[in-house]
Structure formats: structure tokens, C-alpha cells
XYZ file of C-alpha atoms in Angstrom:
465
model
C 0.000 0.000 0.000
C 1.519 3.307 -1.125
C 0.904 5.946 1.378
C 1.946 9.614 0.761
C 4.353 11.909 2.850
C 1.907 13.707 5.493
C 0.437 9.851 6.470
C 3.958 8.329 6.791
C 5.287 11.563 9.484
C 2.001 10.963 11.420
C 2.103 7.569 11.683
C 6.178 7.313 12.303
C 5.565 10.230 15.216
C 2.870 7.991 16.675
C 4.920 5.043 16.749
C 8.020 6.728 18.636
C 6.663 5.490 22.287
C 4.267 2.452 21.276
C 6.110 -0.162 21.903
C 6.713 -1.593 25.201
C 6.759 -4.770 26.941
C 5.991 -6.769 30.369
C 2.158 -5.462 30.024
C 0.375 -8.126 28.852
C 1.342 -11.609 27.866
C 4.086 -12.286 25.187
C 3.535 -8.594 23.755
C -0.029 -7.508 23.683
C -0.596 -4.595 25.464
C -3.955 -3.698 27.336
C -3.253 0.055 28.098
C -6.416 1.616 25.702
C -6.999 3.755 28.029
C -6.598 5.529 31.424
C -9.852 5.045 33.394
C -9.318 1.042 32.613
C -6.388 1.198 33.947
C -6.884 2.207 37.232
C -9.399 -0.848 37.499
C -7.182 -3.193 35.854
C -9.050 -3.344 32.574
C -11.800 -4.908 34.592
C -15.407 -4.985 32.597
C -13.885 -3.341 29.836
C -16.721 -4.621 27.168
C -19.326 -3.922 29.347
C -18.340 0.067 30.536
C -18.639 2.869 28.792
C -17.812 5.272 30.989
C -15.890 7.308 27.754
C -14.946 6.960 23.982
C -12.415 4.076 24.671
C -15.664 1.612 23.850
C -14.340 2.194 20.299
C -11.148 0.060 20.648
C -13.201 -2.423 23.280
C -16.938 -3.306 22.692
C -18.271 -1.119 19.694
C -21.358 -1.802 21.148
C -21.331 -0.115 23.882
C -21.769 3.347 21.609
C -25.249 2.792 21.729
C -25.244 4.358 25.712
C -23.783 7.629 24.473
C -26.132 10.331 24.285
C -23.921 13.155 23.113
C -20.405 13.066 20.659
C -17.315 12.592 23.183
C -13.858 13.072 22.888
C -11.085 11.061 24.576
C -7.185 11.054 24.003
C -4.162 10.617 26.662
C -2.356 7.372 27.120
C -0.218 5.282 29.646
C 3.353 5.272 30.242
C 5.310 2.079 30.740
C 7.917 1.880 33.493
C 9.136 -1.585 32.668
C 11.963 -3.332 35.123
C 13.094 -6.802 33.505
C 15.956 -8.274 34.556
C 18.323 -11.223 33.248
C 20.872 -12.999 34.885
C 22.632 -16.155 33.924
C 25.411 -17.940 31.896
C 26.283 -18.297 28.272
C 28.414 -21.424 26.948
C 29.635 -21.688 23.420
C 30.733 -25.169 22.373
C 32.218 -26.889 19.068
C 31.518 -30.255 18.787
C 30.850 -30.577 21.992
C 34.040 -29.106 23.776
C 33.294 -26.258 25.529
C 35.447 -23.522 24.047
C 33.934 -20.052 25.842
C 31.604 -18.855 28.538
C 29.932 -15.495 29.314
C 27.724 -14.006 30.923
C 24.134 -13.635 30.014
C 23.366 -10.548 33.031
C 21.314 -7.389 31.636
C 19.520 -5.139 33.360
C 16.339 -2.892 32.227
C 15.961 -5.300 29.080
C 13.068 -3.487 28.434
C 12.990 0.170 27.845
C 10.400 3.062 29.059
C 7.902 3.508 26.434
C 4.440 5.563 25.818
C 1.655 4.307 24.737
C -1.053 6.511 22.830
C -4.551 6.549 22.631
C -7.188 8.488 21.126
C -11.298 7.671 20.004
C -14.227 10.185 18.951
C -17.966 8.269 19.414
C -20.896 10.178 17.782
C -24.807 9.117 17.880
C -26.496 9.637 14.996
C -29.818 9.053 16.612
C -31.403 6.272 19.308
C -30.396 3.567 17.181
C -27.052 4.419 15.139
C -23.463 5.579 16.483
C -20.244 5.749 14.725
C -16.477 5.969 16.129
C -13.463 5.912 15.204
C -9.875 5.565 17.194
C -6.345 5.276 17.356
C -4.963 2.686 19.973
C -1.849 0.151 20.421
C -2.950 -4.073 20.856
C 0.601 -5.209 20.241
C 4.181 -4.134 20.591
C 7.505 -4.876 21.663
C 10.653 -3.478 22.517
C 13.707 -5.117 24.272
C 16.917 -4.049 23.658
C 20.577 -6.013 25.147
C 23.618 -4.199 25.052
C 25.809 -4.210 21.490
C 28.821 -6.372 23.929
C 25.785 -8.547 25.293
C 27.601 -12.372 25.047
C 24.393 -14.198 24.516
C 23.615 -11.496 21.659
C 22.506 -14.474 19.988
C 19.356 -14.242 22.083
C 18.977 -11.157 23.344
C 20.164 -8.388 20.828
C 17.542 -5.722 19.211
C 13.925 -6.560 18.807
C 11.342 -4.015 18.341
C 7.971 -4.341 16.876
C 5.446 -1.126 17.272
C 1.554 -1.070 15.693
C -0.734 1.380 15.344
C -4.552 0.202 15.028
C -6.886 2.836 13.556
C -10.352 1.836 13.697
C -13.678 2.798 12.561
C -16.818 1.539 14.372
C -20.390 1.614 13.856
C -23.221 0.459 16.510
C -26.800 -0.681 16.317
C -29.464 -1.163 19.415
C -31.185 -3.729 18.371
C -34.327 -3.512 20.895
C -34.327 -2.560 24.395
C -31.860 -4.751 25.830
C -29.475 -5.446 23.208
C -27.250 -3.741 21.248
C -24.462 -5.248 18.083
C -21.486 -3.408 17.070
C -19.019 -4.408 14.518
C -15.518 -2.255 13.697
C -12.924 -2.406 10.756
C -9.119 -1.824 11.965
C -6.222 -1.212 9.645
C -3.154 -2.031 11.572
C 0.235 0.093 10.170
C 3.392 -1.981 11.912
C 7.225 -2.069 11.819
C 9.948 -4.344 12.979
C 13.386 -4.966 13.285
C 14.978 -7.885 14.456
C 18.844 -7.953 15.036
C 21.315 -10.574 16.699
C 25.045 -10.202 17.615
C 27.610 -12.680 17.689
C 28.489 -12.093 21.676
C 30.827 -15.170 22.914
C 31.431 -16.192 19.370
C 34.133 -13.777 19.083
C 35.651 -15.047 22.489
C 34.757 -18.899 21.296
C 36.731 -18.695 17.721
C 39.949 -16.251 19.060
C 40.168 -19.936 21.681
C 40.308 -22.149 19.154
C 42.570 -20.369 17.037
C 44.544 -19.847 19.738
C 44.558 -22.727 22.305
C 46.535 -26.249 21.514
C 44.669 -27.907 23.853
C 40.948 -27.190 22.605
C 42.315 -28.020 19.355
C 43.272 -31.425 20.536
C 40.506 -31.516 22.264
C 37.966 -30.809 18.951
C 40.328 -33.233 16.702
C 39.417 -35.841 18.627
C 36.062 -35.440 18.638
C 36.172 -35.268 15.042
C 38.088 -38.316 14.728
C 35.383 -40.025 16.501
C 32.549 -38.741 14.368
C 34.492 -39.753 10.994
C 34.044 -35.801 9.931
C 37.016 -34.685 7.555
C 39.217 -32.688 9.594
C 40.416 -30.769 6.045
C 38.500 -27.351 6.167
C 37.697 -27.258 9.907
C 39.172 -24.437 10.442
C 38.145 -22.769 7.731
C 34.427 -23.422 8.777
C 35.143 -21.934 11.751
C 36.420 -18.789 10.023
C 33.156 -18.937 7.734
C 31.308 -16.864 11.042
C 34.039 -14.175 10.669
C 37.646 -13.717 9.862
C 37.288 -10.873 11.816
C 33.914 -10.749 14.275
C 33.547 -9.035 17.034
C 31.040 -9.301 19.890
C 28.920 -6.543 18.139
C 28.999 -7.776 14.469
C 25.514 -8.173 13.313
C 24.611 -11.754 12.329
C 21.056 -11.454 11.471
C 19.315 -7.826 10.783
C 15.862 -7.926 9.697
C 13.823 -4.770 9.458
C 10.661 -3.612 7.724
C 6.763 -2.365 7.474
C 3.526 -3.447 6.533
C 0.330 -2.845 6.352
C -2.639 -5.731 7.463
C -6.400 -5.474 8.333
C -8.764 -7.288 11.015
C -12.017 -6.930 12.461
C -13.584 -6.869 15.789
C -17.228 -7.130 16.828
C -19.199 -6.853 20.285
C -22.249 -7.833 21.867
C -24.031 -6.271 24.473
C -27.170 -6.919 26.456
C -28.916 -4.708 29.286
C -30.355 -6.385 32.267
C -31.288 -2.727 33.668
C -30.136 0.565 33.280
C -28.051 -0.490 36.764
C -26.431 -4.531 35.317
C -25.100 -5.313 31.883
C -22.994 -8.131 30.145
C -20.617 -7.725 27.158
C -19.343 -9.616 24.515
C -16.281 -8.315 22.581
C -13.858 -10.137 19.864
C -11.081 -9.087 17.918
C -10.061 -10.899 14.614
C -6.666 -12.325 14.087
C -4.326 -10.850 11.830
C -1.364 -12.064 9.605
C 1.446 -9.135 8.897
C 3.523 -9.912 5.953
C 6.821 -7.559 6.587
C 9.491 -7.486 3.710
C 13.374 -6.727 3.764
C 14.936 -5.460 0.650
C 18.500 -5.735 2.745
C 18.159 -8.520 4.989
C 21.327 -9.684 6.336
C 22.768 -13.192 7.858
C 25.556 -15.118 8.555
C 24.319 -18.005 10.452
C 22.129 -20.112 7.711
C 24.836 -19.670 4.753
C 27.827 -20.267 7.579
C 30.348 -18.693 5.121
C 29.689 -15.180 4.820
C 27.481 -12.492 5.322
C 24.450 -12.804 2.699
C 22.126 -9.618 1.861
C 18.920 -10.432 0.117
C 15.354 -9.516 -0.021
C 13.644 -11.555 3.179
C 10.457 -11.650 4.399
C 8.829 -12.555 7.863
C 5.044 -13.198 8.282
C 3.848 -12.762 11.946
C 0.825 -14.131 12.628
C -1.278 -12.387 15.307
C -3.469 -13.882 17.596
C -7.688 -13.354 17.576
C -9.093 -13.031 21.635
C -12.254 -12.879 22.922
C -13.438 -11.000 26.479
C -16.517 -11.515 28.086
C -17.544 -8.675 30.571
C -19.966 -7.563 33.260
C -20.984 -4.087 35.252
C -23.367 -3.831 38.317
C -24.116 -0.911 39.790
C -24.796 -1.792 43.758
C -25.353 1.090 45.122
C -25.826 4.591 43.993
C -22.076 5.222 44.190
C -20.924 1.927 44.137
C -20.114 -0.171 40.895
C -18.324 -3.317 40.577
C -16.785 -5.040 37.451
C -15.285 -7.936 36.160
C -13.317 -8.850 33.019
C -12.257 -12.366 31.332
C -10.349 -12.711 28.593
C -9.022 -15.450 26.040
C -6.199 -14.991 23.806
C -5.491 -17.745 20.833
C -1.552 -17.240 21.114
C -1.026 -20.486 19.761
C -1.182 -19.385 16.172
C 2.327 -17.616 17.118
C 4.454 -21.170 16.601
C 7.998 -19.722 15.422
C 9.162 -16.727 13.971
C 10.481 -18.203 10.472
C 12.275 -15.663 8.387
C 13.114 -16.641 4.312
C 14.287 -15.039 1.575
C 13.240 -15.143 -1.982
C 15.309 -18.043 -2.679
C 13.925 -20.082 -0.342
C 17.074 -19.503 2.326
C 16.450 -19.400 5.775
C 17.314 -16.676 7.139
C 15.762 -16.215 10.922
C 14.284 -18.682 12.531
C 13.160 -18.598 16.580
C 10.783 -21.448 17.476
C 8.245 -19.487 20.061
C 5.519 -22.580 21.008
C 2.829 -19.971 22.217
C -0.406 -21.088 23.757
C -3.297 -20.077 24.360
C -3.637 -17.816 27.769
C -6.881 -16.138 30.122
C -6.774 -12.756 32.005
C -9.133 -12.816 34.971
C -9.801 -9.209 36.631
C -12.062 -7.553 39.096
C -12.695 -3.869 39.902
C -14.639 -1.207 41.287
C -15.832 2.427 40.815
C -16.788 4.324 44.094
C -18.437 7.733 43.267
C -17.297 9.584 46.276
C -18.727 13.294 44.784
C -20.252 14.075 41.773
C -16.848 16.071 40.301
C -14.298 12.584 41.675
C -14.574 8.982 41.132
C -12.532 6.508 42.269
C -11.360 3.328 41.077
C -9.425 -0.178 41.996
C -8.457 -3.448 40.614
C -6.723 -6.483 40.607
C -6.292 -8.706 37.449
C -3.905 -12.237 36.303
C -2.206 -12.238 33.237
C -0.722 -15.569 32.227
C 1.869 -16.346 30.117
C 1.371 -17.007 26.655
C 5.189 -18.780 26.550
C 5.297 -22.663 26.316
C 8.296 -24.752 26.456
C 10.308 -21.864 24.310
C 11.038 -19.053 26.894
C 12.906 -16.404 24.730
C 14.829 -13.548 26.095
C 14.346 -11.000 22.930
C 9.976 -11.769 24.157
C 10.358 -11.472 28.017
C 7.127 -13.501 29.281
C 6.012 -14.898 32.898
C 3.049 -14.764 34.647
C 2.067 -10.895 35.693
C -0.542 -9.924 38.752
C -2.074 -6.467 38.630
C -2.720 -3.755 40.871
C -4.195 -0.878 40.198
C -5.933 2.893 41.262
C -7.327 5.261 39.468
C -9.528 8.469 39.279
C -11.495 10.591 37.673
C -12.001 14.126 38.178
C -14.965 16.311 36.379
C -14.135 19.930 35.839
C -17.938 20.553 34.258
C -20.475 17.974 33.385
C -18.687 17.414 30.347
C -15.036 17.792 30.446
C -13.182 15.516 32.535
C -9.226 14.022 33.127
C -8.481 10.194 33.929
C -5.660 9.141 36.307
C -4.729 5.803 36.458
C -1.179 3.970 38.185
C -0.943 -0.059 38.278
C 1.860 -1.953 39.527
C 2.988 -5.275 37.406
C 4.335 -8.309 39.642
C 5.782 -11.065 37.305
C 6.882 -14.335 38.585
C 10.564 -15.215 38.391
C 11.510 -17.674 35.466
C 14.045 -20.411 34.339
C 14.676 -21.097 31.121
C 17.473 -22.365 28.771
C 17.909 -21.317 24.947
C 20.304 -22.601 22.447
C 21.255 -22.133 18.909
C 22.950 -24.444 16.315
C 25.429 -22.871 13.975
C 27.563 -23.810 11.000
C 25.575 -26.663 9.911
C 26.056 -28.186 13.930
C 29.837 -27.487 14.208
C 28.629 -24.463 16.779
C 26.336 -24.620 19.508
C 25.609 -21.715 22.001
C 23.950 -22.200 25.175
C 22.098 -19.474 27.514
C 20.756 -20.495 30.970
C 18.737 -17.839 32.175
C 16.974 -16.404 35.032
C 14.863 -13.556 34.886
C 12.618 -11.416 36.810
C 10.124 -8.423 35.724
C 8.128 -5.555 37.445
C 6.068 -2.856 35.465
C 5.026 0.451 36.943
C 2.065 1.982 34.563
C 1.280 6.018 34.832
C -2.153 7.410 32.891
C -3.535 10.524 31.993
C -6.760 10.995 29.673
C -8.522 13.817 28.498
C -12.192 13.479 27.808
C -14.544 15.984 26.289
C -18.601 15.525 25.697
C -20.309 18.103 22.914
């Protein structure tokens, strides 16, 4: 899709801060708005307390009465750790170990938001809005040993969505949205301990004794083994860039929403989102590791496949100034099996098996109207992980408990500012990664330990006209 100069500086300024991680599992992010924060995205397709229903249930436009205005976002205060120990072996002798430590994996990042909801009359609304589902950024020092693992990975999206609702009867109401989803990536590994592992060899009589008889043993020529060796770098360096993917595409989903009234005081809602398949190309693509010779530039390509989730919702209002909510939600991560990167000739040239499965998010909340200008909020919500057997350290992912306050504060009847803060609690993790190079001569080995905490900030504006 060709796009023309003004839509390519707005989009690239509103993908600066949108990627983040250590929000959500593996990397979708729930932060669509402010006052959901600060009950833990609790009954989020069931309240429509502001123009966020656009990016949650569509159908909950039928409750407005007037247009309204909402933009702000959430900033993400991420604090994942790594610890551990890399190995690097060649046919089996151990040749080099690192370290595999890095702090703050996971930089600070902002995530937008913005929606507009008009009526048309009792039984039409439209909307439209701006908000970030998915995105990633984790970043490991250019010296990092187990760069074969960790390096640069950063994914940012932009969903922009247009909505349209319908109230069926009394009780229910249907609405259905269209979102075009504008994304970018980059994926980049560096050779870390390989630079320590071949300067041994080449270097050390007795891990050359060590390797010839190992090859002796397998029946593999010795003739060339050096030179194989050599094929990851006559000259590498802990930085040197192995595998740099990059690139941007354009994809397109759908999402739809039930909702049904009890009363004006107790509703239930229904909300799905389609999945969605993002086909990014490479013109300069770059890898050693699959051709295990040299450095080979090509056009690649890298499809990343999206997963579809459904959440089922519910609001009761208990008391004149007390409302409680609840939220459940199922993700279909296991659509997400590798990330398999080719190019045009059929080389590999990326490849990161990933495993995901499916994964719920309970959470519960409340909304205490303590005047008519402030409300205040709470919640508490589980994330699981969507990770399976393949823990990665590029995709930081564990098990995440939520905490979270909020407010909101009503200058006039209809202009009002969200404040939201939650506090992130991940589980600590063990995991192992490895990769084969050099057709199996290579082998690098991370052990890993890792731990993560997320501090989330809010501020919305909202204006009704």
C-alpha cells in the first residue's frame, strides 16, 4: 500500500513510544486507556464510561447520548531483569563462557490513545480511534555475550479503527468495527561469545586437541575445519551483526461486540477481535548463520501471525455510588508457533521457534463515586503467560498480577481528566535457549533467570459536545 508523505510523518511520530513490553502476555498490550487502567481493565466490554468503547466493545456506543472526545495514554515503566550464563561449544568441547546478566531489558515507552464516538440518533453511532494491541521493545547491550538471544527486537503497531453500533431492541445492542493495523519491525542478533569462542580455538593447543578428537570419533574430515570456523568471521567481534531484519507493513482485522442490558443499573458484554497475519518485507536482509560462510544480503520476508481473543464482561451498579466489574479474557496465542524468516530463494534466514499457547486474564474492579466532580477506582487482574516450552529472552514472558488505582475528576459535566497507576508483579523464570550454527559445528547455550516488574502512569482527556 503506497501511502503519501503527510500519512507516513504521522504515523512514524505515533509510533516513537508504542512499543513496550511486560504489560500483557508475550507482547499484547492492554493500556487503551486511562480510566481502565486504574481498574485493571476490569469490565472493559461492558463500561462505557468514555470513547475508549471504540477500541473495546463497539457496542457499547449505543449508551452515548452526546459526541465525546477522549485522548491521553499510559506510560510504561518496565523493570526486567536477566541474569545467567552463556556457553559456546564446538563439537561438543566447551570452548567459551559469558555471561548472560542485563539489566532494564526493556525500555520506558508511551503508549497513545485516542477515540471520537458520535450518535447519529437512538439507534445508530459511529467511532473511530487510534490505539496500540501489540508491541515490543527489548533491547541487550551491542557487547551482550548471549547477543545471539537477546540483541535488538522491536515491533510497534498502530490500530486505527472505525466503528459503527446498532441497538437492536431494548436490551441489546451489536457493534461491529474495521481496523487497519500500520506496523514495523526490526529484528537484530550479535555474535556475543562467538568472538571469544573462535579467538580460543585459534589460539589454544589444547581445545584443538581436544575438537580433533572429537572429530576423529565422528568420521568428519578434519580438512576445512578451520576454515568453517572462520566462515562466522575472519574478523567478528562481539557486536557484528549476524542477522538484521527490518521492515513495514500494512494488514487489516475486524472486531465485533455484543451487548445486552439487564437494567439501566447490570449489563454483560461480549467483545472479539479478529486475528491478523502481517507480511513484513526486507529489501537488505542480512545473515551469517544459515549460509555459515559469509554475510548474505537479500530480499527476506517474515510473516507474523497475530493472535484473535475474545473477552466476556460484566458491570453492576450496587449502590448509587458503588459499581463493581469484572473482566475475562481469552487470547489464541497459539497461532504464534515460530518466527520463520526466508528469503526469496527459499534460504532461511531467521528462525526462533516461540511454542505460544493459548492464555486467560481474569480481573475484578470497582468504581466508588465519592462526589459528583471525583470517582474513584481499583483493581486487581492475572495475566498468564502465553510462553510454552520456548522461553525467549528478545519476548520477556512470565506470569504478571495487577494492581491498580485510578480516578477521575470532572471539571464541568462534560469535560473531565483520567488518572490511572498499576503496579505489574511477574513471577521469576528459568529457562534455557540454544542455537545451532555452521551446519552443527557451533552450539551456544544461555541459561537464564529472569525477573520483571512494570510500573504503569495514565492521563486521559475526555470531552462531551
Amino acid at each position: 500500500m503506497k501511502t503519501n508523505k503527510f500519512t507516513n510523518m504521522f504515523l512514524s511520530t505515533l509510533l516513537l513510544g508504542a512499543a513496550t513490553g511486560a504489560s500483557a502476555a508475550a507482547f499484547q498490550l492492554a493500556e487503551v486507556s486511562t480510566s481502565g487502567l486504574g481498574r485493571a481493565y476490569a469490565g472493559e466490554a461492558a463500561i462505557a464510561d468514555n470513547a475508549a468503547v471504540v477500541a473495546t466493545n463497539p457496542a457499547l456506543m449505543s449508551l452515548f447520548k452526546q459526541n465525546e472526545f477522549s485522548a491521553g495514554g499510559v506510560y510504561i515503566d518496565s523493570k526486567i531483569h536477566m541474569d545467567g550464563q552463556v556457553k559456546a561449544k564446538v563439537l561438543g568441547v566447551e570452548v567459551a563462557q559469558g555471561s548472560a546478566k542485563q539489566r532494564n531489558v526493556v525500555p520506558g515507552s508511551f503508549i497513545p490513545n485516542m477515540y471520537f464516538v458520535a450518535p447519529i440518533n437512538d439507534k445508530f453511532a459511529i467511532g473511530t480511534g487510534m490505539n496500540v494491541n501489540f508491541g515490543l521493545k527489548s533491547k541487550y547491550e551491542d557487547n551482550y555475550d548471549a547477543g545471539l538471544f537477546g540483541g535488538n527486537t522491536n515491533l510497534t503497531s498502530i490500530n486505527l479503527n472505525l466503528s459503527g453500533s446498532y441497538r437492536i431492541s431494548e436490551g441489546w445492542s451489536a457493534g461491529l468495527g474495521l481496523n487497519a493495523i500500520y506496523a514495523k519491525a526490526k529484528v537484530e542478533r550479535t555474535a556475543g561469545i562467538l568472538d571469544t569462542a573462535i579467538d580460543n580455538v585459534r589460539t589454544t593447543p589444547a581445545l584443538q586437541q581436544q575438537i580433533a578428537a572429537r572429530v576423529a570419533a565422528a568420521n568428519i574430515p578434519a580438512t576445512g575445519l578451520m576454515q568453517r570456523l572462520g566462515g562466522l568471521g575472519a574478523q567478528i567481534e562481539k557486536n557484528t551483526s549476524l542477522t538484521h531484519l527490518q521492515g513495514n507493513a500494512w494488514a487489516f482485522g475486524w472486531n465485533a461486540g455484543l451487548l445486552y442490558e439487564f437494567n439501566d443499573k447490570n449489563r454483560i458484554g461480549v467483545a472479539y477481535h479478529s486475528k491478523v497475519d502481517i507480511d513484513f518485507k526486507d529489501n537488505t536482509a542480512l545473515s551469517y548463520v544459515p549460509r555459515g560462510t559469509a554475510a548474505y544480503v537479500g530480499e527476506g520476508g517474515l510473516t507474523l501471525h497475530l493472535p484473535s481473543y475474545w473477552e466476556v464482561s460484566g458491570f453492576h451498579q450496587l449502590t448509587d455510588k458503588l459499581a463493581m466489574h469484572y473482566s475475562y479474557k481469552y487470547t489464541e496465542w497459539s497461532r504464534l508457533k515460530d518466527l520463520h524468516a526466508t528469503y526469496n530463494d527459499g534460504q532461511l534466514a531467521f528462525h526462533k521457534d516461540e511454542g505460544y499457547r493459548n492464555n486467560s486474564r481474569i480481573a475484578l474492579g470497582a468504581t466508588y463515586d465519592l462526589t459528583e466532580q471525583l470517582a474513584l477506582r481499583a483493581g486487581i487482574a492475572y495475566d498468564e503467560s502465553a510462553a510454552g516450552e520456548h522461553h525467549s529472552a528478545s519476548i520477556p514472558d512470565t506470569d504478571r498480577t495487577w494492581y491498580s488505582l485510578g480516578a477521575t475528576y470532572k471539571f464541568t459535566p462534560n469535560l473531565s481528566v483520567d488518572f490511572g497507576f498499576a503496579h505489574l508483579h511477574g513471577k521469576k523464570l528459568n529457562f534455557k535457549e540454544n542455537q545451532s550454527l555452521t551446519r552443527g559445528l557451533v552450539v551456544v547455550e544461555a541459561d537464564y533467570q529472569s525477573k520483571a516488574s512494570a510500573n504503569l502512569y495514565g492521563l486521559n482527556l475526555n470531552y462531551r459536545f
